[in-house]
PDB file of C-alpha atoms in Angstrom:
ATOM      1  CA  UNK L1155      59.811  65.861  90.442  1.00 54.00           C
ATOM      2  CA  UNK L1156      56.733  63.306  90.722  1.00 56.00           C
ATOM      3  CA  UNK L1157      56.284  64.179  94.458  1.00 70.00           C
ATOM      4  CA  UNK L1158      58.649  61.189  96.251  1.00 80.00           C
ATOM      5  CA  UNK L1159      59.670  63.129  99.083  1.00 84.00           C
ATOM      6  CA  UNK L1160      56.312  64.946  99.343  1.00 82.00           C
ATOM      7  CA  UNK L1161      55.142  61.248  99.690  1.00 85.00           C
ATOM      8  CA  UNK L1162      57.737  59.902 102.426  1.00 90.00           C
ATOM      9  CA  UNK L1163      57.466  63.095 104.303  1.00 91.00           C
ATOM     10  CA  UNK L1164      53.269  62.962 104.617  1.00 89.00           C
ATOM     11  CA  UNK L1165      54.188  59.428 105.590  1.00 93.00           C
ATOM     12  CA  UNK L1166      56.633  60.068 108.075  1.00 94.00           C
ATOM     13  CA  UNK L1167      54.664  62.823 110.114  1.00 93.00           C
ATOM     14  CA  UNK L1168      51.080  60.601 109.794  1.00 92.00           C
ATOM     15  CA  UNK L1169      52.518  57.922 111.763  1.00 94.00           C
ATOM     16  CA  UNK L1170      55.635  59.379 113.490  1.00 93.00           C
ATOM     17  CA  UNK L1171      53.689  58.619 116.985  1.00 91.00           C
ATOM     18  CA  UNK L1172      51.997  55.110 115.403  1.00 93.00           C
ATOM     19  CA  UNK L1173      53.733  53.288 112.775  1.00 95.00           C
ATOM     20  CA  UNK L1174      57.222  54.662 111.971  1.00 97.00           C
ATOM     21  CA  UNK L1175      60.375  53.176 113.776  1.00 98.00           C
ATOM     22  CA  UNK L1176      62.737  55.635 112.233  1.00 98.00           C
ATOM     23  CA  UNK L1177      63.685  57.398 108.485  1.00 97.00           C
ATOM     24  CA  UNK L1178      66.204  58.699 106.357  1.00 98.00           C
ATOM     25  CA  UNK L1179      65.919  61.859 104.057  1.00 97.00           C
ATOM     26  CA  UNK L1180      68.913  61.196 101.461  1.00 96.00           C
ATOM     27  CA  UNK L1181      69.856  64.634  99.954  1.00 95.00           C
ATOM     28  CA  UNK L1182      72.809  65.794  97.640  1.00 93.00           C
ATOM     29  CA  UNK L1183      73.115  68.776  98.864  1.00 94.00           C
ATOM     30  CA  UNK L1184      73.894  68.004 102.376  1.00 95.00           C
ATOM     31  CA  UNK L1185      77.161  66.790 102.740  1.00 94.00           C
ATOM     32  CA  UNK L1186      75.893  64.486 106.482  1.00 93.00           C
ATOM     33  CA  UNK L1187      73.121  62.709 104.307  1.00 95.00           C
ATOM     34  CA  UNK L1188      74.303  62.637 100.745  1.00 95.00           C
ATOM     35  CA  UNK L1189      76.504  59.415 101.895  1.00 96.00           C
ATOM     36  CA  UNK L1190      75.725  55.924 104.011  1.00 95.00           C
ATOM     37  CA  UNK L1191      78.461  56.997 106.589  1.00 94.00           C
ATOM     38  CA  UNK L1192      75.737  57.468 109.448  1.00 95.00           C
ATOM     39  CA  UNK L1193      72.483  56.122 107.971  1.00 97.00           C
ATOM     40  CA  UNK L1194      72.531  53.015 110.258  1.00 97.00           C
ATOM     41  CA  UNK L1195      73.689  55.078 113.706  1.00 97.00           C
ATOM     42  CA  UNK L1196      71.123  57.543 112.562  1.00 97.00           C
ATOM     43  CA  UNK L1197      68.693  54.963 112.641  1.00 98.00           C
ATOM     44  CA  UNK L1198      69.984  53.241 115.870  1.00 98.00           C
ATOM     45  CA  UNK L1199      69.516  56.941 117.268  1.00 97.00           C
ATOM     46  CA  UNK L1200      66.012  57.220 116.464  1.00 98.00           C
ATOM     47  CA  UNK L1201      65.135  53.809 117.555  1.00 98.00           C
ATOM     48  CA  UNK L1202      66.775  54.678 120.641  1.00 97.00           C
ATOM     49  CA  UNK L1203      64.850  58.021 120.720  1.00 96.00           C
ATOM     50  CA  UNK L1204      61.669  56.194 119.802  1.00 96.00           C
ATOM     51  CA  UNK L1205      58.860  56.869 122.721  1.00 95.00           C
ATOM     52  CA  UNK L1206      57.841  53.513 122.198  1.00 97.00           C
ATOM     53  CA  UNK L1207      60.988  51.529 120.755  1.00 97.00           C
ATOM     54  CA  UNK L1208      63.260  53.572 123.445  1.00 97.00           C
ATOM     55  CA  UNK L1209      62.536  52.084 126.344  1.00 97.00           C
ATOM     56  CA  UNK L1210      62.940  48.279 124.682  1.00 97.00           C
ATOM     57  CA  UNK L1211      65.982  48.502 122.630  1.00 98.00           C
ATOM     58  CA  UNK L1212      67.902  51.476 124.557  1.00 97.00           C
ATOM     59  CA  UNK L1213      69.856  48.717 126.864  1.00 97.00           C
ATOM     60  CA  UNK L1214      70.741  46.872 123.880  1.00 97.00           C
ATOM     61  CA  UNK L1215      72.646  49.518 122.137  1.00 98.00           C
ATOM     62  CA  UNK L1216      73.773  51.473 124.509  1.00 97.00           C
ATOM     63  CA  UNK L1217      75.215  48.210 125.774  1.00 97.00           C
ATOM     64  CA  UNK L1218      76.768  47.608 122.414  1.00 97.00           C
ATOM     65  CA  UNK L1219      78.090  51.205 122.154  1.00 97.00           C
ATOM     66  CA  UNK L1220      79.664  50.635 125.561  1.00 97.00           C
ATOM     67  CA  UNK L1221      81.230  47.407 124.806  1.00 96.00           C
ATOM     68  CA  UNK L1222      82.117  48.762 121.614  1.00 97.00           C
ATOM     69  CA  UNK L1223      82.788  52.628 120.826  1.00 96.00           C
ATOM     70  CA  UNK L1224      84.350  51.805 118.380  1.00 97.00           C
ATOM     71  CA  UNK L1225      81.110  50.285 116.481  1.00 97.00           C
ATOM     72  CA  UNK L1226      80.431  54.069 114.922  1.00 94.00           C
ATOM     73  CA  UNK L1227      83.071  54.062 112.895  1.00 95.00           C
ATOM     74  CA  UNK L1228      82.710  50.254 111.716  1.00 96.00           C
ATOM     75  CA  UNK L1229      81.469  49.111 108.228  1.00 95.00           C
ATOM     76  CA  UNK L1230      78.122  49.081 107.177  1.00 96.00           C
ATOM     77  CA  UNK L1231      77.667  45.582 107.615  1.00 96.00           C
ATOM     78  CA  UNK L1232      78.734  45.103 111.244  1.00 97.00           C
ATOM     79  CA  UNK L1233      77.028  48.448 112.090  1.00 97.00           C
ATOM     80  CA  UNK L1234      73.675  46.930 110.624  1.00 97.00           C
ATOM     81  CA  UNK L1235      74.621  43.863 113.126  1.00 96.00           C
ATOM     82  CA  UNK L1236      75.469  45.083 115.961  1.00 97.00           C
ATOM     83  CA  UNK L1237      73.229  48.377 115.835  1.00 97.00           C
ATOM     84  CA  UNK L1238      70.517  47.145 114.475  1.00 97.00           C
ATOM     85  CA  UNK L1239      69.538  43.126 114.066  1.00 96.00           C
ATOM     86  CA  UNK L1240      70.759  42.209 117.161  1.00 96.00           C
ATOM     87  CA  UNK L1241      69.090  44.301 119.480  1.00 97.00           C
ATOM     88  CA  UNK L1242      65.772  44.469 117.530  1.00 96.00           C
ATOM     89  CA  UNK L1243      66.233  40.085 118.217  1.00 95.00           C
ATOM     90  CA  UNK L1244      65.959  40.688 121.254  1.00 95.00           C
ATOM     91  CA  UNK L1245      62.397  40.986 121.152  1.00 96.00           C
ATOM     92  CA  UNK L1246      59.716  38.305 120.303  1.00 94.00           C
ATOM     93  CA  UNK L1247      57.979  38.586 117.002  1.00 92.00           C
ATOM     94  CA  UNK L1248      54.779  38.479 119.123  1.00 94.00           C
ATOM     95  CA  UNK L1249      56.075  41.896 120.650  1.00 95.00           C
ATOM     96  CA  UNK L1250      57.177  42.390 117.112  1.00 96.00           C
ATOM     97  CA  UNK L1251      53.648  43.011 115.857  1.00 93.00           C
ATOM     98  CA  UNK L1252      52.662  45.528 117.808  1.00 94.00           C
ATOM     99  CA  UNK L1253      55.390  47.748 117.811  1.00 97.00           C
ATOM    100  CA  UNK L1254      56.959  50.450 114.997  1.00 97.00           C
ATOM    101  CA  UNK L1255      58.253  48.608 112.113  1.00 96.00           C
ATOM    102  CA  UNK L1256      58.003  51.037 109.286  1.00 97.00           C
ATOM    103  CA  UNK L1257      61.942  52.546 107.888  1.00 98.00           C
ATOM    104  CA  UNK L1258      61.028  55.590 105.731  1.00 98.00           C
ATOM    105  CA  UNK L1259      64.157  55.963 103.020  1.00 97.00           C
ATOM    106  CA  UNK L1260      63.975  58.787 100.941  1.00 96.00           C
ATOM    107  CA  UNK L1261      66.119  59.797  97.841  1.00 94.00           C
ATOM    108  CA  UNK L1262      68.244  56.684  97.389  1.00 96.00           C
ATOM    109  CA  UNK L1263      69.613  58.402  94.322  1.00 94.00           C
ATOM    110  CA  UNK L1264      71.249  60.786  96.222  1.00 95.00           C
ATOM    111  CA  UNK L1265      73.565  59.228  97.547  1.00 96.00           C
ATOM    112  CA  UNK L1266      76.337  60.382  95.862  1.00 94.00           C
ATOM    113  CA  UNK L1267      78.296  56.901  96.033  1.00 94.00           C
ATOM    114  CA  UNK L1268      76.501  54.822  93.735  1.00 92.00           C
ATOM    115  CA  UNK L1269      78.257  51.801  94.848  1.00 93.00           C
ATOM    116  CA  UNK L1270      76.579  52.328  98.168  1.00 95.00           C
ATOM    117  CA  UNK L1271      73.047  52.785  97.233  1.00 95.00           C
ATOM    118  CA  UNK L1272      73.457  49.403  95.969  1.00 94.00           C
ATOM    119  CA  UNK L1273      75.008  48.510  99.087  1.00 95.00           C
ATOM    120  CA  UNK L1274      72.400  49.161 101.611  1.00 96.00           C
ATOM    121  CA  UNK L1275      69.885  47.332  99.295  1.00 96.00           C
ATOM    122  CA  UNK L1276      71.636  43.991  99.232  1.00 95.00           C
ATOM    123  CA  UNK L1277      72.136  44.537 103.523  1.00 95.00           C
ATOM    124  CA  UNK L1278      68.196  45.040 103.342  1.00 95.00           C
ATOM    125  CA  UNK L1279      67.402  42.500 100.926  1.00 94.00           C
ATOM    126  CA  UNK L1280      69.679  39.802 102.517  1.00 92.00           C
ATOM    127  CA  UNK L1281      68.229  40.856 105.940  1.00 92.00           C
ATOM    128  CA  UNK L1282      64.497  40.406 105.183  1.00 88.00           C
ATOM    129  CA  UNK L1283      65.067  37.177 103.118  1.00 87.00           C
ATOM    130  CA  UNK L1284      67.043  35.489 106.398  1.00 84.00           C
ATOM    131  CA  UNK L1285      63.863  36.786 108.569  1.00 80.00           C
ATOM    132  CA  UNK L1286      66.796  39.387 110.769  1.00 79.00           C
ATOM    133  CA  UNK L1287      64.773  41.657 110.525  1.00 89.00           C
ATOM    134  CA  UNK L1288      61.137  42.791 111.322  1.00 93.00           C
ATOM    135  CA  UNK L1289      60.874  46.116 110.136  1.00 96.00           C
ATOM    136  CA  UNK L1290      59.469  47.278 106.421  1.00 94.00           C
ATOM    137  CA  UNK L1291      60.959  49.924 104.741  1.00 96.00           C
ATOM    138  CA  UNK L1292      59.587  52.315 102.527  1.00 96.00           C
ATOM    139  CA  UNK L1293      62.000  53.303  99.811  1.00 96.00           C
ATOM    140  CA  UNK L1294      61.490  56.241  97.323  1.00 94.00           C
ATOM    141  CA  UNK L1295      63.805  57.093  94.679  1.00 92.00           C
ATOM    142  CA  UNK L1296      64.543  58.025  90.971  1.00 87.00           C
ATOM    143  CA  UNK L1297      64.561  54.434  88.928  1.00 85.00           C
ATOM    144  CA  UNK L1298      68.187  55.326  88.558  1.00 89.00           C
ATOM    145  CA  UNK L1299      69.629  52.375  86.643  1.00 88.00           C
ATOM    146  CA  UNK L1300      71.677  50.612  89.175  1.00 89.00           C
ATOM    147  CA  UNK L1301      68.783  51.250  91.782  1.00 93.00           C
ATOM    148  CA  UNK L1302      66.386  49.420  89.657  1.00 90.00           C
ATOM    149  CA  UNK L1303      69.261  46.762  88.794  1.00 90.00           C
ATOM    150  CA  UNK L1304      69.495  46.343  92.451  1.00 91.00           C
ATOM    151  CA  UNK L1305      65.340  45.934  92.795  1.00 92.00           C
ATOM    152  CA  UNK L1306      65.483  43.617  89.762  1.00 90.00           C
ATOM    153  CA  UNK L1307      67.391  40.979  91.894  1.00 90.00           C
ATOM    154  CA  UNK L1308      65.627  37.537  91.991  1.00 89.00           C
ATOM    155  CA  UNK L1309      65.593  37.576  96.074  1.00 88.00           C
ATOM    156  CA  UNK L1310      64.108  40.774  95.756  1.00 88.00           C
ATOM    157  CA  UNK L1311      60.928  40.247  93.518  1.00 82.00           C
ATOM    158  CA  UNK L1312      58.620  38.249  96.366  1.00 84.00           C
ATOM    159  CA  UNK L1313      59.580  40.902  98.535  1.00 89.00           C
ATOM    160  CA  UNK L1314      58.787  44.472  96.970  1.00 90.00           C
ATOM    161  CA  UNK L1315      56.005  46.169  95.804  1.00 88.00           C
ATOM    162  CA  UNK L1316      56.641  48.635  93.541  1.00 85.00           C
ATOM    163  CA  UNK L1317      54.743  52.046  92.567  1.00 81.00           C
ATOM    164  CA  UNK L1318      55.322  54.808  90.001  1.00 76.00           C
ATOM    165  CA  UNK L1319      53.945  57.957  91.061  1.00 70.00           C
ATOM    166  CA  UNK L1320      53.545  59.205  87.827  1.00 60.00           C
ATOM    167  CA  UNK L1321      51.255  56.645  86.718  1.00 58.00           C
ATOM    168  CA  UNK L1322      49.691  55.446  89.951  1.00 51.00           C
ATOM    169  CA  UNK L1323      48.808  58.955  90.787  1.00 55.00           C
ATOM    170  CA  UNK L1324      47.462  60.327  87.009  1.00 65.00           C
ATOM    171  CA  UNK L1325      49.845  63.215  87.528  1.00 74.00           C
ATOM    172  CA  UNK L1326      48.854  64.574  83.958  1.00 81.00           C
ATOM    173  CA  UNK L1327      45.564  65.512  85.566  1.00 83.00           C
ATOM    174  CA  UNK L1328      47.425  67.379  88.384  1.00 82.00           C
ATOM    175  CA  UNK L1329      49.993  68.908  86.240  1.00 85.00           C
ATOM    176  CA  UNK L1330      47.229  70.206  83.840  1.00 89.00           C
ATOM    177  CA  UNK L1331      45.093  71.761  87.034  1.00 89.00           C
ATOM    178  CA  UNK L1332      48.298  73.149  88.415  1.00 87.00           C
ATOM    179  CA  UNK L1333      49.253  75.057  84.588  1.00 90.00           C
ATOM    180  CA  UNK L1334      45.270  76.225  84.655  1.00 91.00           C
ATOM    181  CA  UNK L1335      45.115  77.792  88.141  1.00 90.00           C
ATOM    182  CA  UNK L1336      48.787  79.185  87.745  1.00 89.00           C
ATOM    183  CA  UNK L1337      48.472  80.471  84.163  1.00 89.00           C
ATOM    184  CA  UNK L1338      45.325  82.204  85.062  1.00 89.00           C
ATOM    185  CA  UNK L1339      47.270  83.952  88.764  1.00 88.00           C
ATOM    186  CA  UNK L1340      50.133  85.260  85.669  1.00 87.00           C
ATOM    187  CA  UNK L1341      47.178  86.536  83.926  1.00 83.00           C
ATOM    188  CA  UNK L1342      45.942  88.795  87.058  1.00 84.00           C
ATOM    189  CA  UNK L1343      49.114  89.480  88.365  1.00 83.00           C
ATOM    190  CA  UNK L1344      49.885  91.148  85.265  1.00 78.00           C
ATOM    191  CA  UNK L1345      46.864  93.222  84.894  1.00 74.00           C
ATOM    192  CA  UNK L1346      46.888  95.787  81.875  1.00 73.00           C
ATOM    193  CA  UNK L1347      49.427  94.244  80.378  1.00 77.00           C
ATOM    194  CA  UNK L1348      47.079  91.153  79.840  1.00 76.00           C
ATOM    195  CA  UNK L1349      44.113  92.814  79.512  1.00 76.00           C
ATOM    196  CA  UNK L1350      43.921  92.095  76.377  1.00 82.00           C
ATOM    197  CA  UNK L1351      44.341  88.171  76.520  1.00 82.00           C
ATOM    198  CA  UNK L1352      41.188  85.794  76.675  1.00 85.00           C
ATOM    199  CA  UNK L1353      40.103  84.337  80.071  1.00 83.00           C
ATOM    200  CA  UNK L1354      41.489  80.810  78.867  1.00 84.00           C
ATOM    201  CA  UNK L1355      44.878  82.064  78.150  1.00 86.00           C
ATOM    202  CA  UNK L1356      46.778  80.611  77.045  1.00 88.00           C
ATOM    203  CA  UNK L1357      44.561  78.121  75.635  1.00 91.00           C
ATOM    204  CA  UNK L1358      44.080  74.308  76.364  1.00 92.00           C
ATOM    205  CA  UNK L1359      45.752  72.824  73.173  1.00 93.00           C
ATOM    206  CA  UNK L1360      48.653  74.854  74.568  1.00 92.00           C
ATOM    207  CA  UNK L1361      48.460  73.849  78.136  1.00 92.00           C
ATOM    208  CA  UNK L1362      48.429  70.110  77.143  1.00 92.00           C
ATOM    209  CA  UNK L1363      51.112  70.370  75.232  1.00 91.00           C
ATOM    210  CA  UNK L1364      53.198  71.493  78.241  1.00 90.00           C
ATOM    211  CA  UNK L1365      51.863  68.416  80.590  1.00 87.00           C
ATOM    212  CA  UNK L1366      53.021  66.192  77.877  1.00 85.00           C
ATOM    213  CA  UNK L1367      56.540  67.484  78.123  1.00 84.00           C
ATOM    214  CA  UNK L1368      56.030  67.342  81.836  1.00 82.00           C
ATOM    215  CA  UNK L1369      56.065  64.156  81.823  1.00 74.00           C
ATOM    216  CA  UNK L1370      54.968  63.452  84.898  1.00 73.00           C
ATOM    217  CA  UNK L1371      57.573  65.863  86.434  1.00 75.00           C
ATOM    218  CA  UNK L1372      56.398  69.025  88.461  1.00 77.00           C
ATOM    219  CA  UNK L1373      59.505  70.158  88.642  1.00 77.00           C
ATOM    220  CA  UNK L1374      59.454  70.905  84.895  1.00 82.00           C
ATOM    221  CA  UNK L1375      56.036  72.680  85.220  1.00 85.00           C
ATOM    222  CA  UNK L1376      57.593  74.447  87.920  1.00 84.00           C
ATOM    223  CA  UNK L1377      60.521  75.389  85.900  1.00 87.00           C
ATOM    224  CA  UNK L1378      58.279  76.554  83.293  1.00 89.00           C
ATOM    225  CA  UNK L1379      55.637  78.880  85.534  1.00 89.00           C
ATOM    226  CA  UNK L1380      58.582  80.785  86.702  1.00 86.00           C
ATOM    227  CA  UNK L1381      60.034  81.391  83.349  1.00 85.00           C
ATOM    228  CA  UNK L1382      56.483  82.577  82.095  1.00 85.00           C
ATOM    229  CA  UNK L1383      55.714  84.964  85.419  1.00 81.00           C
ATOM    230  CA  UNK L1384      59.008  86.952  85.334  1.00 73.00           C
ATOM    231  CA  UNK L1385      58.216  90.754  85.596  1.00 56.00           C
ATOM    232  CA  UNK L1386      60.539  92.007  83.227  1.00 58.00           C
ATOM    233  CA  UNK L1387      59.054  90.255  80.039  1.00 63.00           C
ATOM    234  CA  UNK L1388      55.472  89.480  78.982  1.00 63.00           C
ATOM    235  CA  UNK L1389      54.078  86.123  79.381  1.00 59.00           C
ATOM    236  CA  UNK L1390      52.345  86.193  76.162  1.00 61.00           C
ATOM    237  CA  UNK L1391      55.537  85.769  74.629  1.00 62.00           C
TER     238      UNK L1391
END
């Protein structure tokens, strides 16, 4: 709605060959990542796949995969172990700092198990407050209330930084700019059957009242556009 997986997936592609170390795009709809089943080999995978994290920690998990086939079909918490914190140990934290360290997570909230998306917080959260691990994460999502429960934790406060799109961004001023330059397309598209309408259409008292309902969300203004554009009816009305 506010542009969170817009965000993560600018992030993602700008330092896919610098900073990131791996990610995870959450989505309802997709019945392999609307769960925590594989979010932890997925990220082994791409650690293992990483052109500069590959060639460090490959030995290490292949090893533990070896040892261990089993491993993929383990708990969350031993996966995070066994996948993750102990082969990213094996490296100094003087190696550490010059190496990949950003986890892109995208659309906690849909995760359709609530339970979990609570779950891989507190394996983050107890990870980065015993020093296991030396990566960051990035972590967009809806405030959904057990999400921001979770980020309301004591342990968690020194940790996180938090940032609400729709403020930090002034997505009103966006929103409004996006009504103007679509309204006005509507208005040409439509030709004589606008011809009649002012340039302006359909007025700024009008379009200001819509970014308030927005509230923040493009998706609404969205929503609305299409509604207003449909051939079969005039937008005027």
């Amino acid at each position: 709605g506010v542009g969170k997986s817009a965000v993560a997936q600018t992030i993602s592609e700008e330092f896919a060959k610098s900073r990131l170390a791996a990610s995870f795009f959450f989505s309802r709809v997709d019945s392999a990542r609307n769960h925590l089943r594989q979010f932890f080999t997925t990220v082994a995978l791409q650690l293992v796949m990483s052109h500069v994290l590959g060639p460090l920690l490959r030995d290490y998990i292949d090893l533990t995969i070896r040892h261990n086939p089993n491993i993929i079909h383990a708990n969350l918490e031993e996966q995070f172990q066994e996948l993750i914190v102990k082969p990213c140990s094996q490296l100094t934290t003087g190696q550490w700092e010059e190496l990949p360290r950003l986890i892109v997570i995208d659309g906690l909230d849909e995760c359709l198990d609530i339970v979990s998306q609570e779950r891989l917080l507190s394996i983050i959260r107890t990870a980065r407050l015993s020093s296991m691990l030396p990566f960051k994460f990035l972590i967009c999502s809806r405030p959904e209330p057990r999400i921001r429960n979770a980020f309301n934790h004591q342990d968690f406060r020194t940790m996180v930084t938090r940032c609400d799109l729709g403020d930090a961004f002034e997505s009103g001023k966006d929103i409004a700019k996006y009504f103007r330059e679509e309204l006005n397309k509507i208005r040409q598209d439509h030709g004589s059957t606008m011809a009649h309408v002012p340039e302006d259409w359909p007025g700024e008292g009008i379009i200001q009242q819509l970014v308030q309902r927005a509230c923040g969300q493009f998706i609404y203004a969205a929503t609305v556009l299409k509604y207003i554009e449909d051939y079969h009816s005039l937008p005027t009305e």
